[in-house]
Amino acid sequence: MSGKVHRFKEVTSTQDVSRRLLAEGTAREGEVIVADYQTAGRGRFGRVWRSPIGGLYATFICERSRLISIRTGVSLISALERFGLRARLKWPNDVVVDREKLGGVIVEEASGIALVGVGVNLDRSPLPGSTCVSAHGVKIDRDSLLQAISVELSVELGDDELLDAYRASSATIGHRVSVVRDPRTGPIVGIARWIDDRGRLLVETPDGVRPVASGECFHLRFPAVDAGRFARLS
Ligand code: BTN
């Protein structure tokens, strides 16, 4: 991604702005929208994404592709690594350091184009249980990180290579997990064994291996014996 960077001070959400600029024809694929802060930043599952000044809030306008969300997660991890911060990915795309969330990715679509929203906490942890870059003794300037992510998104990795990189950065494989796909149905509880070539999480449950294509994943602290008990109770 080496296109124009559209810079804003305040926006509702860079997702909204990118959608509008695309519709007006003033932004196109390969370009990025970045804001100093957002008044209505959004995360996955309709959650609010707190966006005070000092974080990175950007939407990359990308060609839609099967593994775009995975590609973005891997690019974020590689970009952070360039500055000496080793983060990992909680399936599907939460950027975490030591179990605490540092950043996230949301992918939306407009007229067949992917709006890839990236948020990274740089010098503030906006929520309990979240973390930020500076809490790990690292200083990263927003624009340098934006540039590094753009460069990483341009690296041409084949699907196999990409999935290997994703698995290598996974904080989820090997963990006991509870995955909520739809709040109206029970979670899938078991051990996350692998991520397949479609990016699905393969969860080993007492009833066999279940592939999960999307949902929210919680890492459980219970010992193995209790994971089954948790499944029966929930
Ligand atoms: C998540 O983990 O739930 C995804 C968070 C994505 C937040 C980013 S910040 C820039 C872009 N604009 C938004 O409103 N959301 C994304």
mmCIF file of N, CA and C and ligand atoms in Angstrom, residues 11-16 18 33-35 38 40-51 56-60 93-95 101 103-108 115-120 216, ligand 1:
data_model
loop_
_atom_site.group_PDB
_atom_site.id
_atom_site.type_symbol
_atom_site.label_atom_id
_atom_site.label_comp_id
_atom_site.label_asym_id
_atom_site.label_seq_id
_atom_site.Cartn_x
_atom_site.Cartn_y
_atom_site.Cartn_z
ATOM 1 N N VAL A 11 -12.817 12.356 13.593
ATOM 2 C CA VAL A 11 -13.821 11.712 12.730
ATOM 3 C C VAL A 11 -14.775 10.947 13.643
ATOM 4 N N THR A 12 -15.925 10.552 13.111
ATOM 5 C CA THR A 12 -16.753 9.600 13.864
ATOM 6 C C THR A 12 -15.978 8.290 13.895
ATOM 7 N N SER A 13 -15.701 7.784 12.705
ATOM 8 C CA SER A 13 -14.951 6.536 12.557
ATOM 9 C C SER A 13 -14.245 6.587 11.208
ATOM 10 N N THR A 14 -13.014 6.147 11.164
ATOM 11 C CA THR A 14 -12.315 6.142 9.864
ATOM 12 C C THR A 14 -13.007 5.176 8.893
ATOM 13 N N GLN A 15 -13.769 4.227 9.443
ATOM 14 C CA GLN A 15 -14.527 3.314 8.572
ATOM 15 C C GLN A 15 -15.594 4.118 7.808
ATOM 16 N N ASP A 16 -16.293 5.009 8.552
ATOM 17 C CA ASP A 16 -17.342 5.831 7.914
ATOM 18 C C ASP A 16 -16.722 6.760 6.879
ATOM 19 N N SER A 18 -13.900 6.509 5.227
ATOM 20 C CA SER A 18 -13.385 5.827 4.026
ATOM 21 C C SER A 18 -14.545 5.440 3.111
ATOM 22 N N ILE A 33 -6.967 6.084 5.343
ATOM 23 C CA ILE A 33 -7.591 7.192 6.086
ATOM 24 C C ILE A 33 -7.114 7.065 7.525
ATOM 25 N N VAL A 34 -6.588 8.170 8.078
ATOM 26 C CA VAL A 34 -6.092 8.106 9.458
ATOM 27 C C VAL A 34 -6.615 9.326 10.215
ATOM 28 N N ALA A 35 -6.938 9.124 11.489
ATOM 29 C CA ALA A 35 -7.463 10.234 12.289
ATOM 30 C C ALA A 35 -6.742 10.293 13.627
ATOM 31 N N GLN A 38 -11.278 9.395 17.290
ATOM 32 C CA GLN A 38 -12.594 9.066 16.742
ATOM 33 C C GLN A 38 -13.646 9.279 17.836
ATOM 34 N N ALA A 40 -16.773 7.988 17.405
ATOM 35 C CA ALA A 40 -17.641 6.796 17.387
ATOM 36 C C ALA A 40 -16.886 5.633 16.757
ATOM 37 N N GLY A 41 -15.683 5.403 17.259
ATOM 38 C CA GLY A 41 -14.876 4.286 16.753
ATOM 39 C C GLY A 41 -15.610 2.981 17.053
ATOM 40 N N ARG A 42 -15.540 2.056 16.131
ATOM 41 C CA ARG A 42 -16.246 0.794 16.389
ATOM 42 C C ARG A 42 -15.330 -0.407 16.252
ATOM 43 N N GLY A 43 -15.671 -1.420 17.059
ATOM 44 C CA GLY A 43 -14.938 -2.671 17.007
ATOM 45 C C GLY A 43 -15.835 -3.767 16.467
ATOM 46 N N ARG A 44 -15.356 -4.972 16.541
ATOM 47 C CA ARG A 44 -16.165 -6.109 16.084
ATOM 48 C C ARG A 44 -17.361 -6.274 17.012
ATOM 49 N N PHE A 45 -18.367 -6.960 16.536
ATOM 50 C CA PHE A 45 -19.588 -7.251 17.298
ATOM 51 C C PHE A 45 -20.293 -5.977 17.771
ATOM 52 N N GLY A 46 -20.170 -4.908 16.991
ATOM 53 C CA GLY A 46 -20.868 -3.663 17.314
ATOM 54 C C GLY A 46 -20.354 -2.973 18.570
ATOM 55 N N ARG A 47 -19.176 -3.355 19.023
ATOM 56 C CA ARG A 47 -18.649 -2.726 20.238
ATOM 57 C C ARG A 47 -18.043 -1.359 19.930
ATOM 58 N N VAL A 48 -17.978 -0.537 20.981
ATOM 59 C CA VAL A 48 -17.313 0.755 20.844
ATOM 60 C C VAL A 48 -15.803 0.507 20.878
ATOM 61 N N TRP A 49 -15.061 1.239 20.018
ATOM 62 C CA TRP A 49 -13.595 1.193 20.095
ATOM 63 C C TRP A 49 -13.140 2.544 20.619
ATOM 64 N N ARG A 50 -12.715 2.552 21.865
ATOM 65 C CA ARG A 50 -12.311 3.840 22.452
ATOM 66 C C ARG A 50 -11.090 4.383 21.727
ATOM 67 N N SER A 51 -11.195 5.649 21.352
ATOM 68 C CA SER A 51 -10.198 6.194 20.431
ATOM 69 C C SER A 51 -9.694 7.564 20.863
ATOM 70 N N LEU A 56 -3.391 4.830 17.268
ATOM 71 C CA LEU A 56 -3.432 4.739 15.805
ATOM 72 C C LEU A 56 -4.830 4.273 15.405
ATOM 73 N N TYR A 57 -5.495 5.086 14.585
ATOM 74 C CA TYR A 57 -6.828 4.745 14.086
ATOM 75 C C TYR A 57 -6.798 4.937 12.579
ATOM 76 N N ALA A 58 -6.831 3.836 11.850
ATOM 77 C CA ALA A 58 -6.664 3.948 10.400
ATOM 78 C C ALA A 58 -7.528 2.923 9.680
ATOM 79 N N THR A 59 -7.943 3.306 8.476
ATOM 80 C CA THR A 59 -8.642 2.359 7.597
ATOM 81 C C THR A 59 -7.871 2.269 6.287
ATOM 82 N N PHE A 60 -7.482 1.055 5.942
ATOM 83 C CA PHE A 60 -6.776 0.789 4.688
ATOM 84 C C PHE A 60 -7.824 0.339 3.666
ATOM 85 N N ASN A 93 -8.242 -12.000 15.325
ATOM 86 C CA ASN A 93 -7.349 -10.901 14.974
ATOM 87 C C ASN A 93 -7.125 -9.881 16.070
ATOM 88 N N ASP A 94 -7.182 -10.294 17.321
ATOM 89 C CA ASP A 94 -6.862 -9.364 18.403
ATOM 90 C C ASP A 94 -5.349 -9.372 18.582
ATOM 91 N N VAL A 95 -4.769 -8.179 18.619
ATOM 92 C CA VAL A 95 -3.323 -8.100 18.860
ATOM 93 C C VAL A 95 -3.128 -8.049 20.377
ATOM 94 N N LYS A 101 -5.069 -6.898 25.500
ATOM 95 C CA LYS A 101 -5.302 -6.444 24.125
ATOM 96 C C LYS A 101 -4.629 -5.100 23.845
ATOM 97 N N GLY A 103 -4.439 -4.096 20.310
ATOM 98 C CA GLY A 103 -4.999 -3.576 19.066
ATOM 99 C C GLY A 103 -5.977 -4.553 18.458
ATOM 100 N N GLY A 104 -6.651 -4.095 17.414
ATOM 101 C CA GLY A 104 -7.626 -4.964 16.766
ATOM 102 C C GLY A 104 -7.830 -4.581 15.315
ATOM 103 N N VAL A 105 -8.528 -5.463 14.620
ATOM 104 C CA VAL A 105 -8.771 -5.303 13.180
ATOM 105 C C VAL A 105 -10.248 -5.555 12.917
ATOM 106 N N ILE A 106 -10.842 -4.727 12.093
ATOM 107 C CA ILE A 106 -12.218 -4.976 11.658
ATOM 108 C C ILE A 106 -12.237 -4.855 10.136
ATOM 109 N N VAL A 107 -12.909 -5.778 9.475
ATOM 110 C CA VAL A 107 -12.979 -5.707 8.014
ATOM 111 C C VAL A 107 -14.435 -5.509 7.615
ATOM 112 N N GLU A 108 -14.687 -4.427 6.895
ATOM 113 C CA GLU A 108 -16.018 -4.179 6.356
ATOM 114 C C GLU A 108 -15.897 -4.123 4.834
ATOM 115 N N LEU A 115 -12.711 -2.487 3.534
ATOM 116 C CA LEU A 115 -12.308 -1.365 4.398
ATOM 117 C C LEU A 115 -11.720 -2.002 5.642
ATOM 118 N N VAL A 116 -10.407 -1.968 5.722
ATOM 119 C CA VAL A 116 -9.716 -2.696 6.779
ATOM 120 C C VAL A 116 -9.319 -1.718 7.884
ATOM 121 N N GLY A 117 -10.060 -1.758 8.971
ATOM 122 C CA GLY A 117 -9.830 -0.831 10.071
ATOM 123 C C GLY A 117 -8.861 -1.415 11.078
ATOM 124 N N VAL A 118 -7.895 -0.584 11.456
ATOM 125 C CA VAL A 118 -6.859 -1.019 12.395
ATOM 126 C C VAL A 118 -6.781 -0.014 13.536
ATOM 127 N N GLY A 119 -6.856 -0.522 14.757
ATOM 128 C CA GLY A 119 -6.678 0.339 15.918
ATOM 129 C C GLY A 119 -5.563 -0.210 16.787
ATOM 130 N N VAL A 120 -4.640 0.667 17.208
ATOM 131 C CA VAL A 120 -3.554 0.232 18.102
ATOM 132 C C VAL A 120 -3.415 1.254 19.232
ATOM 133 N N GLU A 216 -16.224 -14.906 18.669
ATOM 134 C CA GLU A 216 -15.341 -14.292 19.654
ATOM 135 C C GLU A 216 -14.730 -15.394 20.512
HETATM 136 C C1 BTN B 1 -11.807 -4.977 17.326
HETATM 137 O O1 BTN B 1 -10.845 -5.512 17.878
HETATM 138 O O2 BTN B 1 -12.957 -5.102 17.734
HETATM 139 C C2 BTN B 1 -11.532 -4.162 16.079
HETATM 140 C C3 BTN B 1 -11.165 -2.744 16.410
HETATM 141 C C4 BTN B 1 -10.933 -1.886 15.188
HETATM 142 C C5 BTN B 1 -10.760 -0.424 15.547
HETATM 143 C C6 BTN B 1 -10.361 0.392 14.355
HETATM 144 S S1 BTN B 1 -9.812 2.026 14.788
HETATM 145 C C7 BTN B 1 -9.812 2.484 13.121
HETATM 146 C C8 BTN B 1 -11.054 1.870 12.488
HETATM 147 N N1 BTN B 1 -12.177 2.754 12.690
HETATM 148 C C9 BTN B 1 -13.093 2.220 13.498
HETATM 149 O O3 BTN B 1 -14.155 2.759 13.848
HETATM 150 N N2 BTN B 1 -12.710 0.997 13.864
HETATM 151 C C10 BTN B 1 -11.431 0.625 13.301
#
